[in-house]
CSV table of C-alpha atoms and ligand atoms in Angstrom, one decimal:
chain,number,residue,atom,x,y,z
A,261,MET,CA,-15.5,6.3,-10.4
A,262,LYS,CA,-13.0,4.6,-12.8
A,263,PRO,CA,-14.6,1.2,-13.2
A,264,LYS,CA,-11.9,0.2,-15.7
A,265,THR,CA,-9.1,0.3,-13.1
A,266,GLN,CA,-7.5,-3.1,-13.0
A,267,VAL,CA,-7.3,-4.4,-9.5
A,268,ALA,CA,-5.5,-7.6,-8.5
A,269,VAL,CA,-6.9,-9.8,-5.7
A,270,VAL,CA,-4.2,-12.2,-4.5
A,271,GLY,CA,-5.5,-15.0,-2.3
A,272,LEU,CA,-9.1,-16.1,-2.9
A,273,GLY,CA,-9.9,-17.8,0.4
A,274,ARG,CA,-12.5,-16.6,2.9
A,275,THR,CA,-11.6,-12.9,2.7
A,276,GLY,CA,-10.4,-12.7,-0.9
A,277,CYS,CA,-13.5,-14.2,-2.5
A,278,ARG,CA,-15.7,-11.9,-0.4
A,279,LEU,CA,-13.5,-8.9,-1.4
A,280,ALA,CA,-13.8,-9.8,-5.2
A,281,VAL,CA,-17.6,-9.8,-4.8
A,282,ARG,CA,-17.5,-6.5,-2.9
A,283,LEU,CA,-15.3,-4.8,-5.5
A,284,LEU,CA,-17.6,-5.8,-8.4
A,285,ASP,CA,-20.6,-4.7,-6.3
A,286,LEU,CA,-19.0,-1.3,-5.9
A,287,GLY,CA,-18.7,-0.9,-9.6
A,288,LEU,CA,-15.3,-2.1,-10.6
A,289,THR,CA,-15.2,-4.3,-13.7
A,290,ARG,CA,-11.7,-5.6,-14.1
A,291,LEU,CA,-10.1,-7.9,-11.7
A,292,THR,CA,-7.0,-10.1,-11.8
A,293,LEU,CA,-7.6,-13.2,-9.6
A,294,ILE,CA,-4.5,-14.9,-8.3
A,295,ASP,CA,-4.2,-17.9,-6.0
A,296,ARG,CA,-1.8,-20.9,-5.9
A,297,ASP,CA,-4.3,-23.3,-4.2
A,298,TYR,CA,-7.1,-25.5,-5.1
A,299,LEU,CA,-10.5,-25.8,-3.4
A,300,GLU,CA,-10.9,-28.1,-0.4
A,301,ALA,CA,-14.2,-29.2,1.2
A,302,ALA,CA,-13.9,-26.5,3.9
A,303,ASP,CA,-13.7,-23.8,1.2
A,304,LEU,CA,-17.0,-25.0,-0.4
A,305,ARG,CA,-18.6,-24.9,3.0
A,306,ASP,CA,-17.1,-21.6,4.3
A,307,CYS,CA,-16.9,-19.4,1.1
A,308,PRO,CA,-20.3,-18.5,-0.3
A,309,LEU,CA,-18.7,-17.9,-3.7
A,310,TYR,CA,-17.7,-21.5,-4.0
A,311,LYS,CA,-21.1,-23.0,-3.1
A,312,HIS,CA,-21.5,-24.6,-6.5
A,313,ALA,CA,-17.8,-25.2,-7.3
A,314,ARG,CA,-16.1,-28.6,-7.3
A,315,GLU,CA,-13.5,-29.7,-4.8
A,316,PHE,CA,-9.9,-29.7,-6.2
A,317,GLU,CA,-10.7,-27.0,-8.7
A,318,PRO,CA,-8.0,-24.3,-8.8
A,319,LYS,CA,-9.3,-21.4,-6.6
A,320,ALA,CA,-8.6,-18.6,-9.0
A,321,GLN,CA,-10.4,-20.5,-11.9
A,322,ALA,CA,-13.4,-21.4,-9.6
A,323,ALA,CA,-13.6,-17.8,-8.4
A,324,LYS,CA,-13.6,-16.5,-12.0
A,325,ALA,CA,-16.3,-18.9,-13.1
A,326,ALA,CA,-18.6,-18.1,-10.1
A,327,LEU,CA,-18.0,-14.3,-10.5
A,328,GLU,CA,-18.7,-14.4,-14.2
A,329,LYS,CA,-22.1,-15.9,-13.5
A,330,LEU,CA,-22.9,-13.1,-11.0
A,331,TYR,CA,-21.4,-10.2,-13.0
A,332,PRO,CA,-21.5,-11.1,-16.7
A,333,LYS,CA,-20.0,-7.8,-17.8
A,334,ALA,CA,-16.9,-8.1,-15.6
A,335,LYS,CA,-13.6,-8.7,-17.3
A,336,LEU,CA,-11.8,-11.2,-15.2
A,337,THR,CA,-8.4,-12.9,-15.5
A,338,ASP,CA,-7.3,-15.8,-13.4
A,339,PHE,CA,-3.8,-17.1,-12.6
A,340,THR,CA,-3.1,-20.2,-10.6
A,341,VAL,CA,0.4,-19.4,-9.5
A,342,SER,CA,2.6,-19.1,-6.5
A,343,LEU,CA,3.9,-15.5,-6.6
A,344,ASP,CA,7.6,-15.0,-6.1
A,345,SER,CA,10.1,-12.3,-6.9
A,346,LYS,CA,10.8,-13.8,-10.3
A,347,ASN,CA,7.2,-13.9,-11.6
A,348,ALA,CA,5.5,-11.1,-9.7
A,349,ALA,CA,6.1,-8.5,-12.4
A,350,ARG,CA,4.5,-10.8,-15.0
A,351,PHE,CA,1.3,-11.5,-13.1
A,352,LEU,CA,0.9,-8.2,-11.3
A,353,SER,CA,2.0,-5.8,-14.0
A,354,GLY,CA,-1.5,-5.2,-15.4
A,355,ALA,CA,-2.9,-4.2,-12.1
A,356,LYS,CA,-3.0,-0.6,-10.8
A,357,VAL,CA,-3.9,-1.6,-7.3
A,358,VAL,CA,-3.0,-4.9,-5.5
A,359,CYS,CA,-5.3,-6.3,-2.8
A,360,ASP,CA,-3.8,-9.1,-0.7
A,361,ASP,CA,-5.7,-11.7,1.1
A,362,THR,CA,-3.0,-14.4,1.4
A,363,ASP,CA,-2.0,-16.2,4.5
A,364,ASN,CA,1.6,-16.3,3.5
A,365,TRP,CA,4.5,-14.1,4.6
A,366,LEU,CA,6.6,-14.8,1.6
A,367,ALA,CA,3.8,-13.9,-0.9
A,368,ARG,CA,3.3,-10.7,1.0
A,369,LYS,CA,7.0,-9.8,0.9
A,370,THR,CA,6.9,-10.4,-2.8
A,371,ILE,CA,3.8,-8.2,-3.2
A,372,GLY,CA,5.4,-5.6,-1.0
A,373,GLU,CA,8.6,-5.5,-3.0
A,374,HIS,CA,6.7,-5.4,-6.3
A,375,CYS,CA,4.4,-2.6,-5.2
A,376,TRP,CA,7.3,-0.5,-3.7
A,377,LYS,CA,9.3,-0.9,-6.9
A,378,THR,CA,6.5,-0.1,-9.3
A,379,ARG,CA,4.9,2.6,-7.0
A,380,LYS,CA,1.6,0.7,-6.8
A,381,PRO,CA,-0.8,1.0,-3.9
A,382,TRP,CA,-1.3,-2.2,-1.9
A,383,VAL,CA,-4.3,-2.9,0.3
A,384,TYR,CA,-3.3,-5.5,2.9
A,385,CYS,CA,-5.7,-7.8,4.8
A,386,GLY,CA,-4.9,-10.4,7.3
A,387,ALA,CA,-7.5,-12.6,9.1
A,388,LEU,CA,-7.6,-15.5,11.4
A,389,LYS,CA,-10.2,-17.0,13.8
A,390,HIS,CA,-12.2,-14.0,15.0
A,391,GLN,CA,-9.8,-11.3,14.1
A,392,SER,CA,-9.2,-9.4,10.9
A,393,MET,CA,-7.0,-6.4,10.0
A,394,VAL,CA,-6.6,-4.1,7.0
A,395,SER,CA,-3.9,-1.5,6.2
A,396,THR,CA,-3.1,0.5,3.0
A,397,LEU,CA,0.5,0.8,1.8
A,398,ILE,CA,1.4,3.7,-0.5
A,399,PRO,CA,4.9,3.3,-2.0
A,400,GLY,CA,7.3,5.9,-1.0
A,401,GLN,CA,5.3,6.6,2.2
A,402,ARG,CA,6.6,5.2,5.5
A,403,PRO,CA,6.1,2.9,7.3
A,404,CYS,CA,6.2,0.2,4.6
A,405,TRP,CA,4.9,-3.3,5.3
A,406,SER,CA,8.5,-4.6,6.1
A,407,CYS,CA,8.8,-2.0,8.8
A,408,TRP,CA,6.2,-3.8,10.9
A,409,ASN,CA,6.8,-7.4,9.5
A,410,PRO,CA,10.6,-7.6,9.4
A,411,SER,CA,11.2,-11.3,9.7
A,412,LEU,CA,9.9,-14.5,8.2
A,413,GLN,CA,6.7,-15.8,9.9
A,414,LYS,CA,5.4,-19.3,9.6
A,415,PRO,CA,2.3,-19.4,7.5
A,416,VAL,CA,-0.9,-19.8,9.6
A,417,SER,CA,-3.8,-20.7,7.4
A,418,CYS,CA,-7.4,-20.0,8.2
A,419,THR,CA,-8.2,-23.3,6.5
A,420,ALA,CA,-6.5,-24.9,9.5
A,421,PHE,CA,-7.6,-22.5,12.2
A,422,GLY,CA,-10.9,-21.3,10.8
A,423,LEU,CA,-12.2,-17.7,10.3
A,424,ASP,CA,-15.4,-16.3,11.7
A,425,PRO,CA,-17.5,-15.2,8.7
A,426,LYS,CA,-18.2,-11.9,10.5
A,427,ALA,CA,-14.5,-11.1,10.7
A,428,ALA,CA,-14.1,-12.0,7.0
A,429,VAL,CA,-17.1,-9.8,5.9
A,430,ALA,CA,-16.0,-6.8,7.9
A,431,ALA,CA,-12.4,-7.0,6.5
A,432,ALA,CA,-13.6,-7.4,2.9
A,433,ARG,CA,-15.9,-4.3,3.4
A,434,MET,CA,-13.0,-2.2,4.8
A,435,GLN,CA,-10.6,-3.4,2.1
A,436,GLY,CA,-13.1,-2.7,-0.6
A,437,GLN,CA,-13.7,0.8,0.7
A,438,GLU,CA,-9.9,1.5,0.7
A,439,THR,CA,-9.6,0.2,-2.8
A,440,ILE,CA,-12.4,2.3,-4.1
A,441,LEU,CA,-11.0,5.4,-2.6
A,442,ILE,CA,-7.7,4.7,-4.4
A,443,CYS,CA,-9.5,4.1,-7.7
A,444,LEU,CA,-11.4,7.4,-7.2
A,445,GLY,CA,-8.1,9.2,-6.8
A,446,LYS,CA,-9.0,10.0,-3.2
A,447,ARG,CA,-6.8,9.6,-0.1
A,448,PRO,CA,-7.3,6.1,1.6
A,449,ARG,CA,-8.0,6.2,5.3
A,450,LEU,CA,-5.6,3.5,6.4
A,451,THR,CA,-2.2,4.7,5.3
A,452,GLY,CA,0.2,4.3,8.2
A,453,LYS,CA,-2.6,2.8,10.2
A,454,LEU,CA,-3.9,-0.7,10.9
A,455,TRP,CA,-7.6,-1.3,11.2
A,456,ALA,CA,-8.3,-4.2,13.5
A,457,TYR,CA,-11.6,-5.9,14.2
A,458,ASP,CA,-12.5,-8.6,16.7
A,459,SER,CA,-15.8,-10.3,15.9
A,460,GLN,CA,-16.1,-11.9,19.3
A,461,THR,CA,-16.1,-8.6,21.2
A,462,GLY,CA,-17.3,-6.4,18.3
A,463,GLU,CA,-14.4,-4.1,19.0
A,464,LYS,CA,-12.9,-2.1,16.1
A,465,LYS,CA,-9.7,-0.2,16.5
A,466,ILE,CA,-7.4,1.9,14.3
A,467,LEU,CA,-3.8,1.6,15.5
A,468,PRO,CA,-0.9,3.8,14.3
A,469,LEU,CA,2.0,2.0,12.6
A,470,HIS,CA,5.6,3.2,13.0
A,471,ALA,CA,8.5,3.3,10.6
A,472,ASN,CA,11.5,1.2,11.4
A,473,PRO,CA,14.7,3.2,10.8
A,474,ARG,CA,16.6,0.0,10.0
A,475,CYS,CA,13.9,-1.3,7.6
A,476,SER,CA,15.5,-3.3,4.7
A,477,MET,CA,12.9,-1.9,2.3
A,478,CYS,CA,12.5,1.8,3.1
A,479,GLY,CA,15.1,2.5,5.8
A,480,ASN,CA,18.1,3.6,3.8
A,481,ARG,CA,16.2,6.0,1.6
A,482,ALA,CA,14.6,7.8,4.5
A,483,ARG,CA,17.6,8.4,6.7
A,484,VAL,CA,18.4,12.0,6.6
A,485,SER,CA,22.0,11.3,7.7
A,486,GLY,CA,22.4,9.6,4.4
A,487,LEU,CA,22.0,12.9,2.6
A,488,LYS,CA,25.5,13.5,1.4
A,489,GLU,CA,26.9,16.8,0.3
A,490,LYS,CA,27.3,15.3,-3.2
A,491,ASN,CA,23.5,15.5,-3.4
A,492,ALA,CA,23.8,19.3,-3.0
A,493,TYR,CA,25.0,21.9,-5.4
A,494,TYR,CA,25.8,25.5,-4.8
A,495,LEU,CA,24.1,27.6,-7.5
A,496,CYS,CA,26.9,29.9,-8.4
A,497,GLY,CA,26.7,33.5,-7.2
A,498,SER,CA,23.0,33.3,-6.1
A,499,GLY,CA,23.3,32.4,-2.4
A,500,GLN,CA,21.2,29.3,-3.2
A,501,TYR,CA,21.9,25.6,-2.8
A,502,GLN,CA,20.1,22.9,-4.7
A,503,PHE,CA,19.5,19.5,-3.0
A,504,THR,CA,18.5,16.7,-5.4
A,505,ASN,CA,16.9,14.5,-2.6
A,506,LYS,CA,16.9,11.4,-4.7
A,507,GLY,CA,14.4,8.8,-3.5
A,508,LEU,CA,11.9,11.2,-2.0
A,509,PRO,CA,8.3,10.4,-2.9
A,510,ARG,CA,6.5,12.8,-5.2
A,511,ILE,CA,5.3,15.9,-3.4
A,512,SER,CA,1.8,16.9,-4.4
A,513,ARG,CA,0.2,20.2,-3.3
A,514,ARG,CA,-1.8,18.3,-0.7
A,515,VAL,CA,1.2,16.4,0.7
A,516,ALA,CA,3.1,19.7,0.9
A,517,MET,CA,0.3,21.6,2.7
A,518,THR,CA,-0.3,18.8,5.3
A,519,ARG,CA,3.2,17.4,6.0
A,520,LEU,CA,5.0,20.7,5.8
A,521,SER,CA,2.4,22.7,7.8
A,522,LYS,CA,5.0,23.4,10.6
A,523,LEU,CA,7.2,25.1,8.0
A,524,TYR,CA,4.3,27.4,6.9
A,525,PRO,CA,4.1,26.3,3.2
A,526,LYS,CA,3.0,28.6,0.5
A,527,GLN,CA,2.0,27.4,-3.0
A,528,PHE,CA,3.3,29.0,-6.2
A,529,GLY,CA,1.9,27.0,-9.0
A,530,ILE,CA,3.6,23.6,-8.9
A,531,LEU,CA,6.2,24.8,-6.3
A,532,THR,CA,5.9,25.0,-2.6
A,533,GLN,CA,7.9,27.6,-0.5
A,534,VAL,CA,8.8,27.0,3.1
A,535,HIS,CA,11.1,28.8,5.5
A,536,ASN,CA,12.6,28.9,8.9
A,537,HIS,CA,14.4,31.8,10.6
A,538,ALA,CA,17.7,31.2,8.6
A,539,ALA,CA,16.6,30.0,5.2
A,540,THR,CA,13.9,29.8,2.5
A,541,ALA,CA,13.3,26.7,0.4
A,542,MET,CA,11.5,26.2,-2.9
A,543,ILE,CA,10.3,22.6,-3.2
A,544,PHE,CA,9.7,20.9,-6.6
A,545,PRO,CA,7.1,18.1,-7.0
A,546,ASP,CA,10.0,15.6,-7.5
A,547,GLY,CA,11.4,16.4,-4.1
A,548,ARG,CA,14.2,18.6,-5.3
A,549,THR,CA,14.7,21.8,-3.3
A,550,ILE,CA,16.5,25.1,-3.9
A,551,VAL,CA,17.4,26.7,-0.6
A,552,ARG,CA,18.4,30.3,-0.2
A,553,ALA,CA,20.6,30.7,2.9
A,554,LYS,CA,23.7,32.3,4.3
A,555,GLY,CA,25.9,29.2,4.3
A,556,PHE,CA,25.6,25.6,3.5
A,557,LYS,CA,24.9,24.4,7.1
A,558,LYS,CA,21.8,26.6,7.3
A,559,ALA,CA,20.6,25.5,3.9
A,560,MET,CA,21.1,21.9,4.8
A,561,ALA,CA,19.2,22.3,8.1
A,562,LEU,CA,16.1,23.5,6.3
A,563,ASN,CA,16.4,20.8,3.6
A,564,SER,CA,16.7,18.1,6.3
A,565,ALA,CA,13.6,19.5,8.0
A,566,VAL,CA,11.7,19.2,4.6
A,567,VAL,CA,12.9,15.7,4.0
A,568,ASN,CA,12.0,14.6,7.6
A,569,ALA,CA,8.6,16.2,7.4
A,570,ILE,CA,7.8,14.5,4.1
A,571,TYR,CA,8.9,11.0,5.4
A,572,GLN,CA,7.9,11.1,9.0
A,573,ASN,CA,4.2,12.0,8.9
B,1481,ZN,ZN1,10.0,0.0,5.8
């Protein structure tokens, strides 16, 4: 466990304040608390953390004060701010992981862009009435959040529509678990998946999420047809071609072994070797490949298979 990992919790309403408690319970000690709103009577009634807070107090400030009483050793920072593309870097830069419990599409889009750009994991949570959902977004891995939320949605607040505490508790527990896995350096369970819970029926589901080839955030990078010959170099006299594959996410041993399993990967130190009937490729952790083949077309076919496999799992 790395208790000093700085985690940002954005949105300190019914799920966010429960998540903050959960993260500190699980052993984390450093949280950045961000919310643009102030407390209303319904928050004092529905959020256990605000039981002793005052109405109209900024939520982030009230959350910090209440959490400091419960966890005196915690190092908490609070910001009362509406996140946007201009200020996101300033308020989120200290965090290694971002947890989002907002009810606002624009704030999520901002978080999504910041996390994608800075290669930061983002644990998403949405909740309303008796339903809650959680998903984990790892930058460079598709689908990104914009793939399944492409257009502006009207904010629907759980202050107006209510949220069953059971749905909030279950979501905070799931979101906490995902966050801790990331802090431990382990693989989160909900990448490319959406966990959905209905507190009325008690039903829990894990649904697959699909990448959108025209996604404004991640689409262009992933399209293999976008791989131009200028990204490939013939290594003189060796029968080998180098593909730079700019924009590919970093390829760890684990990623190589799972995603490239159909190409029979073999590990040689930091390199991974794969092959098909016509070519053999050596893959570097930064996504670059050196492909030995008789002819560029054959080399390109294997390189495309590698790029596709890395993106489309
Ligand atoms: Zn996308």
